Short mmCIF file of C-alpha atoms and ligand atoms in Angstrom, two decimals:
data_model
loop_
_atom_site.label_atom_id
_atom_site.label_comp_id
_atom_site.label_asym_id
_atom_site.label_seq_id
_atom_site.Cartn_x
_atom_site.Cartn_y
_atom_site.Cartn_z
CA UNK A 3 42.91 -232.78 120.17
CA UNK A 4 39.29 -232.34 120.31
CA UNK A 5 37.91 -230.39 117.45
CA UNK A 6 35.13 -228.58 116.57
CA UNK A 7 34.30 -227.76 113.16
CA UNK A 8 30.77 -225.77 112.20
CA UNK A 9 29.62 -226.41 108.62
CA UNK A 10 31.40 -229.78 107.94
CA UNK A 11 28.11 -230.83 105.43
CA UNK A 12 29.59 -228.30 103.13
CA UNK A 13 31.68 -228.18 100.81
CA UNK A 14 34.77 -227.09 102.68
CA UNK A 15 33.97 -228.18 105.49
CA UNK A 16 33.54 -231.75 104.79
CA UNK A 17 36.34 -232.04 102.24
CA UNK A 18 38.44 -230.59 106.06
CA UNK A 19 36.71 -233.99 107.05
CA UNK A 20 38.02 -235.96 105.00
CA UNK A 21 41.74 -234.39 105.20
CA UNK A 22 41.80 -234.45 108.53
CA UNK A 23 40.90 -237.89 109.85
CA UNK A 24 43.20 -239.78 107.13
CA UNK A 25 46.33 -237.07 108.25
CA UNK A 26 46.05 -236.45 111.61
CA UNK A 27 45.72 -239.23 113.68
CA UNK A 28 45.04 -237.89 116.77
CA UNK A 29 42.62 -235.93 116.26
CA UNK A 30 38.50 -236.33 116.89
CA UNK A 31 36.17 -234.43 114.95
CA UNK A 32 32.83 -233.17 116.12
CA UNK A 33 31.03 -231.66 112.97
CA UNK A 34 28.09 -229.01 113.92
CA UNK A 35 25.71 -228.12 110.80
CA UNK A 36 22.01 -227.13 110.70
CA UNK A 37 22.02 -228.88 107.12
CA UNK A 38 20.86 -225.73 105.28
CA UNK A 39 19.98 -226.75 101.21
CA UNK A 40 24.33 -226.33 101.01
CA UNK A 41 24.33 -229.23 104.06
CA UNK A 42 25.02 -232.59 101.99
CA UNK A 43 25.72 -235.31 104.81
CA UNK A 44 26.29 -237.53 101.52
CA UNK A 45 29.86 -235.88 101.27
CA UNK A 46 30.41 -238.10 104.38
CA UNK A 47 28.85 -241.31 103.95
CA UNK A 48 32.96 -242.83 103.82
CA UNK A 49 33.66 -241.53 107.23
CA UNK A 50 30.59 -241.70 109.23
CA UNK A 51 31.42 -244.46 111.11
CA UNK A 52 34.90 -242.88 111.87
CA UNK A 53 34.86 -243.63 115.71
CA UNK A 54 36.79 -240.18 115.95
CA UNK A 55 34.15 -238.63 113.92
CA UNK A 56 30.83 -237.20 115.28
CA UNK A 57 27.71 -235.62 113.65
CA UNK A 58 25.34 -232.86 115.81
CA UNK A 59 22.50 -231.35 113.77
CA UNK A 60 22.26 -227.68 115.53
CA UNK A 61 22.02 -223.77 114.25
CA UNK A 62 25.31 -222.22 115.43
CA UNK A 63 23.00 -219.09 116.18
CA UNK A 64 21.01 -221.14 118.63
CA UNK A 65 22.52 -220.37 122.08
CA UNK A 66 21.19 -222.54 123.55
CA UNK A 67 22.19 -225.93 121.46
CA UNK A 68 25.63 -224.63 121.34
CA UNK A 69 26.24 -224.18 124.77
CA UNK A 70 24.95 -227.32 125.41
CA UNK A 71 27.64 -228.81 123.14
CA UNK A 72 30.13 -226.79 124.72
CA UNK A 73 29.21 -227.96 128.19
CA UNK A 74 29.32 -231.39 127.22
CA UNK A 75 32.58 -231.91 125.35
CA UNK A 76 35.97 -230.62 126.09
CA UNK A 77 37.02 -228.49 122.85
CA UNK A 78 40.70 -227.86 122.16
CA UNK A 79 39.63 -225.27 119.33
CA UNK A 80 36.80 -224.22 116.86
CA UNK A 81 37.12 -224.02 113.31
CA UNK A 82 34.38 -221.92 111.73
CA UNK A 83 33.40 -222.90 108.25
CA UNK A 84 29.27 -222.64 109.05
CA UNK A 85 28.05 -219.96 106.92
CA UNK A 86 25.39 -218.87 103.98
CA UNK A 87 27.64 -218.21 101.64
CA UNK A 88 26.58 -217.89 97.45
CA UNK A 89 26.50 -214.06 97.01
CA UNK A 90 23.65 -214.43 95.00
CA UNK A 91 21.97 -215.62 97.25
CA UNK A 92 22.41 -212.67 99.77
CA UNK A 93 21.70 -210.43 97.32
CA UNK A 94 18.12 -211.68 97.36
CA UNK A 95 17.66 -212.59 100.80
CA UNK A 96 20.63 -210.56 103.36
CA UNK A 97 18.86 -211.16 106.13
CA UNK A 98 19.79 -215.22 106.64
CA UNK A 99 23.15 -213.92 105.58
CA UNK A 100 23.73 -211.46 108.78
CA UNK A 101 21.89 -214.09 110.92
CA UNK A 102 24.29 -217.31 110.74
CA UNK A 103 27.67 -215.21 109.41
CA UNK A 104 27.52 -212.85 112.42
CA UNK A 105 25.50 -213.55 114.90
CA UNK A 106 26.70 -217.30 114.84
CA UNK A 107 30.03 -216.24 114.36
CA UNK A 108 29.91 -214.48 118.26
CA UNK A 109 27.53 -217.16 119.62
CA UNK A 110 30.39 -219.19 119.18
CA UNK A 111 33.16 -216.57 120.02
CA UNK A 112 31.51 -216.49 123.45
CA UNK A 113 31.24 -219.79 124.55
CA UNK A 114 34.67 -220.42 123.03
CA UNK A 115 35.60 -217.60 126.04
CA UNK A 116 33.28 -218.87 128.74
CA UNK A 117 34.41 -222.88 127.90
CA UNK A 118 38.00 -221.26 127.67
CA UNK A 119 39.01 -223.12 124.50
CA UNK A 120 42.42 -222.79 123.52
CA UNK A 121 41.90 -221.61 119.92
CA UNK A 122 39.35 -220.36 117.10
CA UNK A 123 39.88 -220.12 113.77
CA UNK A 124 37.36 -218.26 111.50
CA UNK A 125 37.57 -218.96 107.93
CA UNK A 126 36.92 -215.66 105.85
CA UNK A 127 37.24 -214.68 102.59
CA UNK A 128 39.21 -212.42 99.85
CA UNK A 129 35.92 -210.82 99.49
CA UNK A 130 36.09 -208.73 102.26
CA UNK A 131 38.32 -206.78 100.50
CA UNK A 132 36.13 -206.02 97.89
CA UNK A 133 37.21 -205.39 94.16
CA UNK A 134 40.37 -204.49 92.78
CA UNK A 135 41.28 -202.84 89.76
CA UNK A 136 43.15 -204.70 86.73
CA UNK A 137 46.71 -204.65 88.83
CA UNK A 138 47.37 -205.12 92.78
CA UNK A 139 46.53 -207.73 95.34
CA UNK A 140 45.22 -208.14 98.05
CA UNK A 141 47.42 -208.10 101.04
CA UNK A 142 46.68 -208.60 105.02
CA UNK A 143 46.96 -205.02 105.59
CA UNK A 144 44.12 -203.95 102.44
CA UNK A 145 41.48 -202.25 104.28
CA UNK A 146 38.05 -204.14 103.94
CA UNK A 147 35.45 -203.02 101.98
CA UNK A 148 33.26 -205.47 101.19
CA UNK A 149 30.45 -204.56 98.04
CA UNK A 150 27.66 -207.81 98.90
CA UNK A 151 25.72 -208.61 101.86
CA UNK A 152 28.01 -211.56 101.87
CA UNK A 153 31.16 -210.28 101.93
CA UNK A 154 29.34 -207.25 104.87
CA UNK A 155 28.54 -210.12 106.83
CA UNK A 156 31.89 -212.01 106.76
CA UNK A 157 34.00 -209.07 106.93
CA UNK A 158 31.78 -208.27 110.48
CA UNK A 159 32.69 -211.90 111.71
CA UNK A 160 36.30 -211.16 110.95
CA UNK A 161 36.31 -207.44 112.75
CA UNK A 162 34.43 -209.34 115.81
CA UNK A 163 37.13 -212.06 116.10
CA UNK A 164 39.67 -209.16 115.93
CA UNK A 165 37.46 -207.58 118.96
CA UNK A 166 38.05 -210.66 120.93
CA UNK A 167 41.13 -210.52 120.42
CA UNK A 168 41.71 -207.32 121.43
CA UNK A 169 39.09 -206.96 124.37
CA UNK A 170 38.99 -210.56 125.78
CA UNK A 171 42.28 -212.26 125.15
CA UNK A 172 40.86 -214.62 122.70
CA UNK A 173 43.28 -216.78 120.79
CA UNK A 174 41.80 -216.19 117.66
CA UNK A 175 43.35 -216.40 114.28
CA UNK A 176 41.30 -215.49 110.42
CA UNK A 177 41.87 -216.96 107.10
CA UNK A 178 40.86 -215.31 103.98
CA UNK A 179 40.92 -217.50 100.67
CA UNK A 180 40.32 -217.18 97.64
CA UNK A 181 37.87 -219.04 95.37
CA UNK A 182 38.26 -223.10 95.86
CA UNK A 183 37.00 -225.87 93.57
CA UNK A 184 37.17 -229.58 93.68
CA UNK A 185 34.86 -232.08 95.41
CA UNK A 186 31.40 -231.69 96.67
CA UNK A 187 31.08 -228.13 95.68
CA UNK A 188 27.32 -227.41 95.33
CA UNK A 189 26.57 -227.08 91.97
CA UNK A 190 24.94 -223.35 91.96
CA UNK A 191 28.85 -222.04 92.43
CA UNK A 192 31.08 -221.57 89.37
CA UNK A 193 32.86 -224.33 88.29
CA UNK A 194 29.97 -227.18 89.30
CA UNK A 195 27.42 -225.49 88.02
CA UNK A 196 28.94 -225.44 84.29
CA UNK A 197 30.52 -228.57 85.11
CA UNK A 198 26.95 -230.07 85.79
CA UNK A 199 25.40 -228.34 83.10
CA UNK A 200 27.49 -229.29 80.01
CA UNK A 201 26.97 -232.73 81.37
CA UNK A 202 23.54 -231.97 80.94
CA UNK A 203 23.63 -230.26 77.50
CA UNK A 204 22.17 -227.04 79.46
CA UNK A 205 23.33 -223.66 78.57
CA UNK A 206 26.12 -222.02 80.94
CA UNK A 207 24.73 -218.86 82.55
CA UNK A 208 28.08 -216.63 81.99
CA UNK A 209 27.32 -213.13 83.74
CA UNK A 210 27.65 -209.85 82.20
CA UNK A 211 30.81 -209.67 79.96
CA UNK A 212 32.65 -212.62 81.63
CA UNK A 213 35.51 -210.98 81.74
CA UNK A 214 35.87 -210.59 85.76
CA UNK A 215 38.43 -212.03 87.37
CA UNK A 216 38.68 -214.74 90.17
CA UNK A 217 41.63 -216.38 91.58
CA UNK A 218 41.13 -220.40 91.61
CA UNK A 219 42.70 -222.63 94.41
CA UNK A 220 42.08 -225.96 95.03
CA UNK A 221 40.27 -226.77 98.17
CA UNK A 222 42.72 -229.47 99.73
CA UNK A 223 45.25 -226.60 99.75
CA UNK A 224 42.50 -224.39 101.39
CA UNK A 225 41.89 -226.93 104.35
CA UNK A 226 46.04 -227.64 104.68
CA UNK A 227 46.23 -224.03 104.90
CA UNK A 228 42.67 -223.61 107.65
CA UNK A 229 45.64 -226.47 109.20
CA UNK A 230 48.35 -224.76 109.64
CA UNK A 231 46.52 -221.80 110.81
CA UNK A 232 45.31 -223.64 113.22
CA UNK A 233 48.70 -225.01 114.03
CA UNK A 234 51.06 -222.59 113.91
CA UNK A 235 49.02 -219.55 113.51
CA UNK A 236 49.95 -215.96 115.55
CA UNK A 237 47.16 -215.02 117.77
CA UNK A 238 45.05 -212.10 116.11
CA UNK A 239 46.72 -212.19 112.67
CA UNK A 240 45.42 -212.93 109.23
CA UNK A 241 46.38 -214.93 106.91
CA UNK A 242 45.32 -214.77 103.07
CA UNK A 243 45.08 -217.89 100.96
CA UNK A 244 45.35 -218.01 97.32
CA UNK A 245 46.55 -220.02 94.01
CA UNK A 246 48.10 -216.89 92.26
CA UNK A 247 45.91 -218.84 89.68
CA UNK A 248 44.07 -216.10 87.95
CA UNK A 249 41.43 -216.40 85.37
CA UNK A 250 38.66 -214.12 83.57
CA UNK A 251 35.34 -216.29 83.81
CA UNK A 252 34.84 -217.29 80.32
CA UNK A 253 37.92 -218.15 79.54
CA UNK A 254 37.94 -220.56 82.64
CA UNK A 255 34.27 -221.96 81.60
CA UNK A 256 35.59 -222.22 77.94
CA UNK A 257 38.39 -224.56 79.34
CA UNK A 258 35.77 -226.44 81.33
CA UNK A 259 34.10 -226.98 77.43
CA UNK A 260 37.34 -228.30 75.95
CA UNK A 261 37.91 -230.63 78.89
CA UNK A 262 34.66 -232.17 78.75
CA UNK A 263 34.75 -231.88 74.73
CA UNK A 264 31.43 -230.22 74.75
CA UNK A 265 30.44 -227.50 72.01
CA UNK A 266 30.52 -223.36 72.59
CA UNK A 267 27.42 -222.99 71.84
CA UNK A 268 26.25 -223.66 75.00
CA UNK A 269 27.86 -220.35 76.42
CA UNK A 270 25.29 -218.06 77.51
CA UNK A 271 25.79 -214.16 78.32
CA UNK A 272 23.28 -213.50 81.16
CA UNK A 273 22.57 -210.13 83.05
CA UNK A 274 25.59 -209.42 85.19
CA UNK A 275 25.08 -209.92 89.08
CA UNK A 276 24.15 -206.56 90.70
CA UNK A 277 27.43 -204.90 91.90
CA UNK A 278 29.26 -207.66 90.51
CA UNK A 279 33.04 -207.60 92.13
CA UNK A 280 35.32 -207.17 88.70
CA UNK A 281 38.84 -208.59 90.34
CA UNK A 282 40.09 -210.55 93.37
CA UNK A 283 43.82 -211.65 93.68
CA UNK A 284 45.59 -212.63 96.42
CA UNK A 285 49.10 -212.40 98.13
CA UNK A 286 49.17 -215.41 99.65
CA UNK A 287 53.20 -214.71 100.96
CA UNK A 288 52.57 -213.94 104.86
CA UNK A 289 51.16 -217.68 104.93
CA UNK A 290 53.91 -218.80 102.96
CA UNK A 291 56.53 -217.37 104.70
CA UNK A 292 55.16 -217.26 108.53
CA UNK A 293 53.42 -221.08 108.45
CA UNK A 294 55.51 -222.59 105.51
CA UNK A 295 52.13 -223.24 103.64
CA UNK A 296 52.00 -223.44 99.90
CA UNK A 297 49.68 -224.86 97.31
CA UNK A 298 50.09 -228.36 96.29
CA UNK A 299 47.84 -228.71 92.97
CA UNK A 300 48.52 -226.85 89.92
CA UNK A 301 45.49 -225.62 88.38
CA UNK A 302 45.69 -227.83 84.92
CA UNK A 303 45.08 -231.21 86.92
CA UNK A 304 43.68 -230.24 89.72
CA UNK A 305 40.41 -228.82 87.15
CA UNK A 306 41.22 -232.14 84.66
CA UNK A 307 40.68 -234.15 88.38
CA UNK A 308 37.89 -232.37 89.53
CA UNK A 309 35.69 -232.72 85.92
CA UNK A 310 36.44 -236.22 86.51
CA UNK A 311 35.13 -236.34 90.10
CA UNK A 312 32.23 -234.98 89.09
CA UNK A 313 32.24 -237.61 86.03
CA UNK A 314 32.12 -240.35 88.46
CA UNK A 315 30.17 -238.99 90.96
CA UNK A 316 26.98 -238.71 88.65
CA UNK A 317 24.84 -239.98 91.70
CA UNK A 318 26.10 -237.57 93.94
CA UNK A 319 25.32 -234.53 92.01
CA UNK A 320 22.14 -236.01 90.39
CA UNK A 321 20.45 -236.05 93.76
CA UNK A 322 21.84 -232.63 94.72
CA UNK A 323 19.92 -231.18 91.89
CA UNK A 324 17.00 -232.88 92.33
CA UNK A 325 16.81 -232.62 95.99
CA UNK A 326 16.76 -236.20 97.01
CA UNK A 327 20.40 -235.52 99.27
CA UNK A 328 17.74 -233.61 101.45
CA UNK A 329 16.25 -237.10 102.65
CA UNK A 330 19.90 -239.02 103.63
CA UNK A 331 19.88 -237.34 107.12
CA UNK A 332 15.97 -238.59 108.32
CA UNK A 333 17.56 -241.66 106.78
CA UNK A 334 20.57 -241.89 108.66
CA UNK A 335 19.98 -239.88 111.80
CA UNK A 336 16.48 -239.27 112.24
CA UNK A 337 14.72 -242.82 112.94
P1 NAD B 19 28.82 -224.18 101.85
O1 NAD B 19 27.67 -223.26 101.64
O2 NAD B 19 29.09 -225.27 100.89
O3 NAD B 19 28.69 -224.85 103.30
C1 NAD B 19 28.25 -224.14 104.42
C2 NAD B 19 27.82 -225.16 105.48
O4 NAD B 19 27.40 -224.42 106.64
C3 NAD B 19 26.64 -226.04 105.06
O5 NAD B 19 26.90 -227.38 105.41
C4 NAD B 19 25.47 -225.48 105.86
O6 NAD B 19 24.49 -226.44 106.17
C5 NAD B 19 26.18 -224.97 107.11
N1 NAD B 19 25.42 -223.92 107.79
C6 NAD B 19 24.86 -222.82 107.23
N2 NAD B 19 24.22 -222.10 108.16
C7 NAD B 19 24.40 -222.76 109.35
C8 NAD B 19 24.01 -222.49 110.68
N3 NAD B 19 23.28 -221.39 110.99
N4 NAD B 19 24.36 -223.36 111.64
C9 NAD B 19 25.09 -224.47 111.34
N5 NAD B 19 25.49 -224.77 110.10
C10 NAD B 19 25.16 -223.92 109.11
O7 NAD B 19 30.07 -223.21 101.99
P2 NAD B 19 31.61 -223.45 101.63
O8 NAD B 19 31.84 -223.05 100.23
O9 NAD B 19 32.00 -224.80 102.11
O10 NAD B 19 32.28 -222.34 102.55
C11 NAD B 19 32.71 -222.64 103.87
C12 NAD B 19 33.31 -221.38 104.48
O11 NAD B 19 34.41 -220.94 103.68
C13 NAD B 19 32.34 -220.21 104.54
O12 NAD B 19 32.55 -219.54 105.76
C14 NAD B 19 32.74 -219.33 103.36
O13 NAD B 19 32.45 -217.99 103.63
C15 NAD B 19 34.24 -219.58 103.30
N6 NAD B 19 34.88 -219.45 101.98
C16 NAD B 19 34.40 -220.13 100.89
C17 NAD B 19 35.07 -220.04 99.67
C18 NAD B 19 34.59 -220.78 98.44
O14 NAD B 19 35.15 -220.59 97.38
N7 NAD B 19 33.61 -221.65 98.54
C19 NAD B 19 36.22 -219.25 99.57
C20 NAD B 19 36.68 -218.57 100.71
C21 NAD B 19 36.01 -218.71 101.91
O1 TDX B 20 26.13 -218.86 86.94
C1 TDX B 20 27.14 -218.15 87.20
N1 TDX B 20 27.70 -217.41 86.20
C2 TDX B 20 28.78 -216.59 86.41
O2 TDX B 20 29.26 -215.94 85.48
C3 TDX B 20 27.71 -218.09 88.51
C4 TDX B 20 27.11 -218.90 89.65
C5 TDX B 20 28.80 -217.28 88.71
N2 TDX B 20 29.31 -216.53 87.70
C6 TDX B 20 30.49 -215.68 87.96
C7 TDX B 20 30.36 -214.75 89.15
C8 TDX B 20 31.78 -214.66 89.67
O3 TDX B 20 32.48 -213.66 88.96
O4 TDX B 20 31.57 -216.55 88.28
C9 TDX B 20 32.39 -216.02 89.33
C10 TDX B 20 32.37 -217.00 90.49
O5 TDX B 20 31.07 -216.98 91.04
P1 TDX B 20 30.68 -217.87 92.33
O6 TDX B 20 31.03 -219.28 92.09
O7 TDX B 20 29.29 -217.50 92.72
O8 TDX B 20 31.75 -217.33 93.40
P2 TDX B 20 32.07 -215.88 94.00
O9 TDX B 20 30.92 -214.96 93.87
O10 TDX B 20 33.38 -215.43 93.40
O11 TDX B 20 32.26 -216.26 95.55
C11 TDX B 20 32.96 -217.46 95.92
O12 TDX B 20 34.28 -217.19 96.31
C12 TDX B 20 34.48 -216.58 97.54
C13 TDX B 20 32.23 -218.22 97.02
O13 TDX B 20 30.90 -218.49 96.62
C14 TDX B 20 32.28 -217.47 98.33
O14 TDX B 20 31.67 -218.22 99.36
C15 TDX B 20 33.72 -217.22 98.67
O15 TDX B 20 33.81 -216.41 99.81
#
């Protein structure tokens, strides 16, 4: 099979890398990214030389790049991980955020219809559905209603997938997961951020009360499950992804603390993020009982494993803070 995966420098994406070329043999991997500040080629340094493993630097929005790419290799299927994606982040600057989530998201959708590849796969989010109160989940059938620029802009990508579907035939299938940790994450997201912090004897930012709720899953389960969507999925269905791993935020960054044996005092209540989502949870059974997909890691050692990643990866996360990862690909790639 000849995949293509968008926004394999992230942190998702390149830990679907890593999965893939050590489990699934015959498989070559071309990886587009654009290497926005979240683009870390130093998640790949192991596998670069991977003779079933390619790198193109390109903008998924860019028509013209894309097709290009399209013309010149023969895709089996598309797996979209490229996106902005720190809500933050779009609450400051949306724009970027509608750019690459939707317009990239049909950029691709098209050529994937004019190059007739077999399958696409766009990964989503639980966000789309927006907040839920202190009960329920979120099932397939919720009706989206996304609250951020973020989650506006990936819910679009998922209702234009649908359109293919629908309009052109497209095999197309969506995932929507909940929040992952583990490896590579870039520390402005939960878990590395107060991860990278405590290390650092900085305070950790907790917003407003800390008391909403997010539902943690690790993200090797996340990229089995993009798998056997990808697999096994039905055309035009979507599939949620989640731990059933729930946990308020300070209770989860108070664990992080007692792992790393580091005092409370470095808590920090901050001003809560503007139209802050209280609750996400997901009903992960459609997956479960359509694809046979379940979670592997149980949330005490897949967080004690991840502190320690990040414990032994000092380097890697040093120079993501600093900005020196920036200067790997003119290293690398750019001579
Ligand atoms: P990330 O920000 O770590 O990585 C995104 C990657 O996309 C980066 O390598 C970046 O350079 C690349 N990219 C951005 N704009 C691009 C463009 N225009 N053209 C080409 N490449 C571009 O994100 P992540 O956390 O790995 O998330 C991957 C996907 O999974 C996203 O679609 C996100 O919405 C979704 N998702 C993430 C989570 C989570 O908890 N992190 C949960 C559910 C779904
Ligand atoms: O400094 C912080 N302090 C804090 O209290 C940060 C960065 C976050 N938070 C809170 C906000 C959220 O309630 O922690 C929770 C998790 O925040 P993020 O790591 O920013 O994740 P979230 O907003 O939940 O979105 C994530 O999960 C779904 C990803 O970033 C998205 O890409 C994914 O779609």
């Amino acid at each position: 099979m000849n995949l293509l995966i968008t926004g394999g420098a992230g942190f998702i994406g390149s830990n679907f890398v890593h999965l893939i070329l050590k489990e699934q043999s015959g498989v070559n991997l071309v990886n587009v990214d654009s290497l926005t500040y979240c683009g870390n080629l130093e998640n790949l340094t192991s596998i670069e030389d991977n003779p079933r493993y390619s790198f193109v630097k390109a903008d998924i929005t860019d028509n013209e790049a894309m097709e290009k790419l399209f013309a010149e290799r023969n895709f089996d299927a598309v797996v979209n991980f490229a996106a902005e994606s720190h809500v933050d982040r779009s609450i400051t600057d949306p724009a970027i955020f509608l750019k690459t989530n939707i317009i990239g998201a049909q950029v691709l959708l098209d050529l994937t219809l004019k190059y007739k590849v077999k399958r696409f796969v766009q990964i989503s989010t639980d966000e789309v559905y927006g907040s839920l109160p202190e009960t329920g989940f979120f099932v397939e059938e919720t009706p989206l209603a996304p609250n951020s620029p973020y989650s506006v802009s990936k819910a679009s990508a998922d209702m234009l997938v649908s359109a293919y579907v629908h309009t052109y035939d497209l095999d197309g299938v969506i995932t929507r997961c909940s929040n992952n940790y583990g490896p590579y994450q870039f520390p402005e997201k939960l878990i590395p951020l107060m991860i990278t912090n405590a290390l650092e004897d900085k305070p950790l930012p907790v917003y407003g009360d800390g008391m909403n709720v997010r539902d943690w899953l690790h993200v090797e389960d996340h990229c089995r499950a993009v798998w056997a969507a990808l697999e096994k999925g039905e055309t035009g269905e979507a599939y949620n992804v989640g731990g059933s791993n729930e946990w308020h935020n300070l209770a989860l960054v108070k664990e992080l603390l007692k792992i790393l044996e580091k005092p409370e005092s470095l808590l920090t209540f901050v001003k809560d993020r503007p139209g802050h989502d209280r609750r996400y949870a997901i009903d992960a059974s459609k997956i479960t009982n359509k694809l046979g997909w379940e979670p592997t890691y149980d949330f005490a050692s897949g967080l004690r494993q991840t502190v320690e990643w990040y414990l032994e990866n000092e380097t890697w996360w040093r120079r993501v803070k600093s900005g020196a990862y920036q200067s790997y690909y003119k290293q690398q790639y750019d001579l």
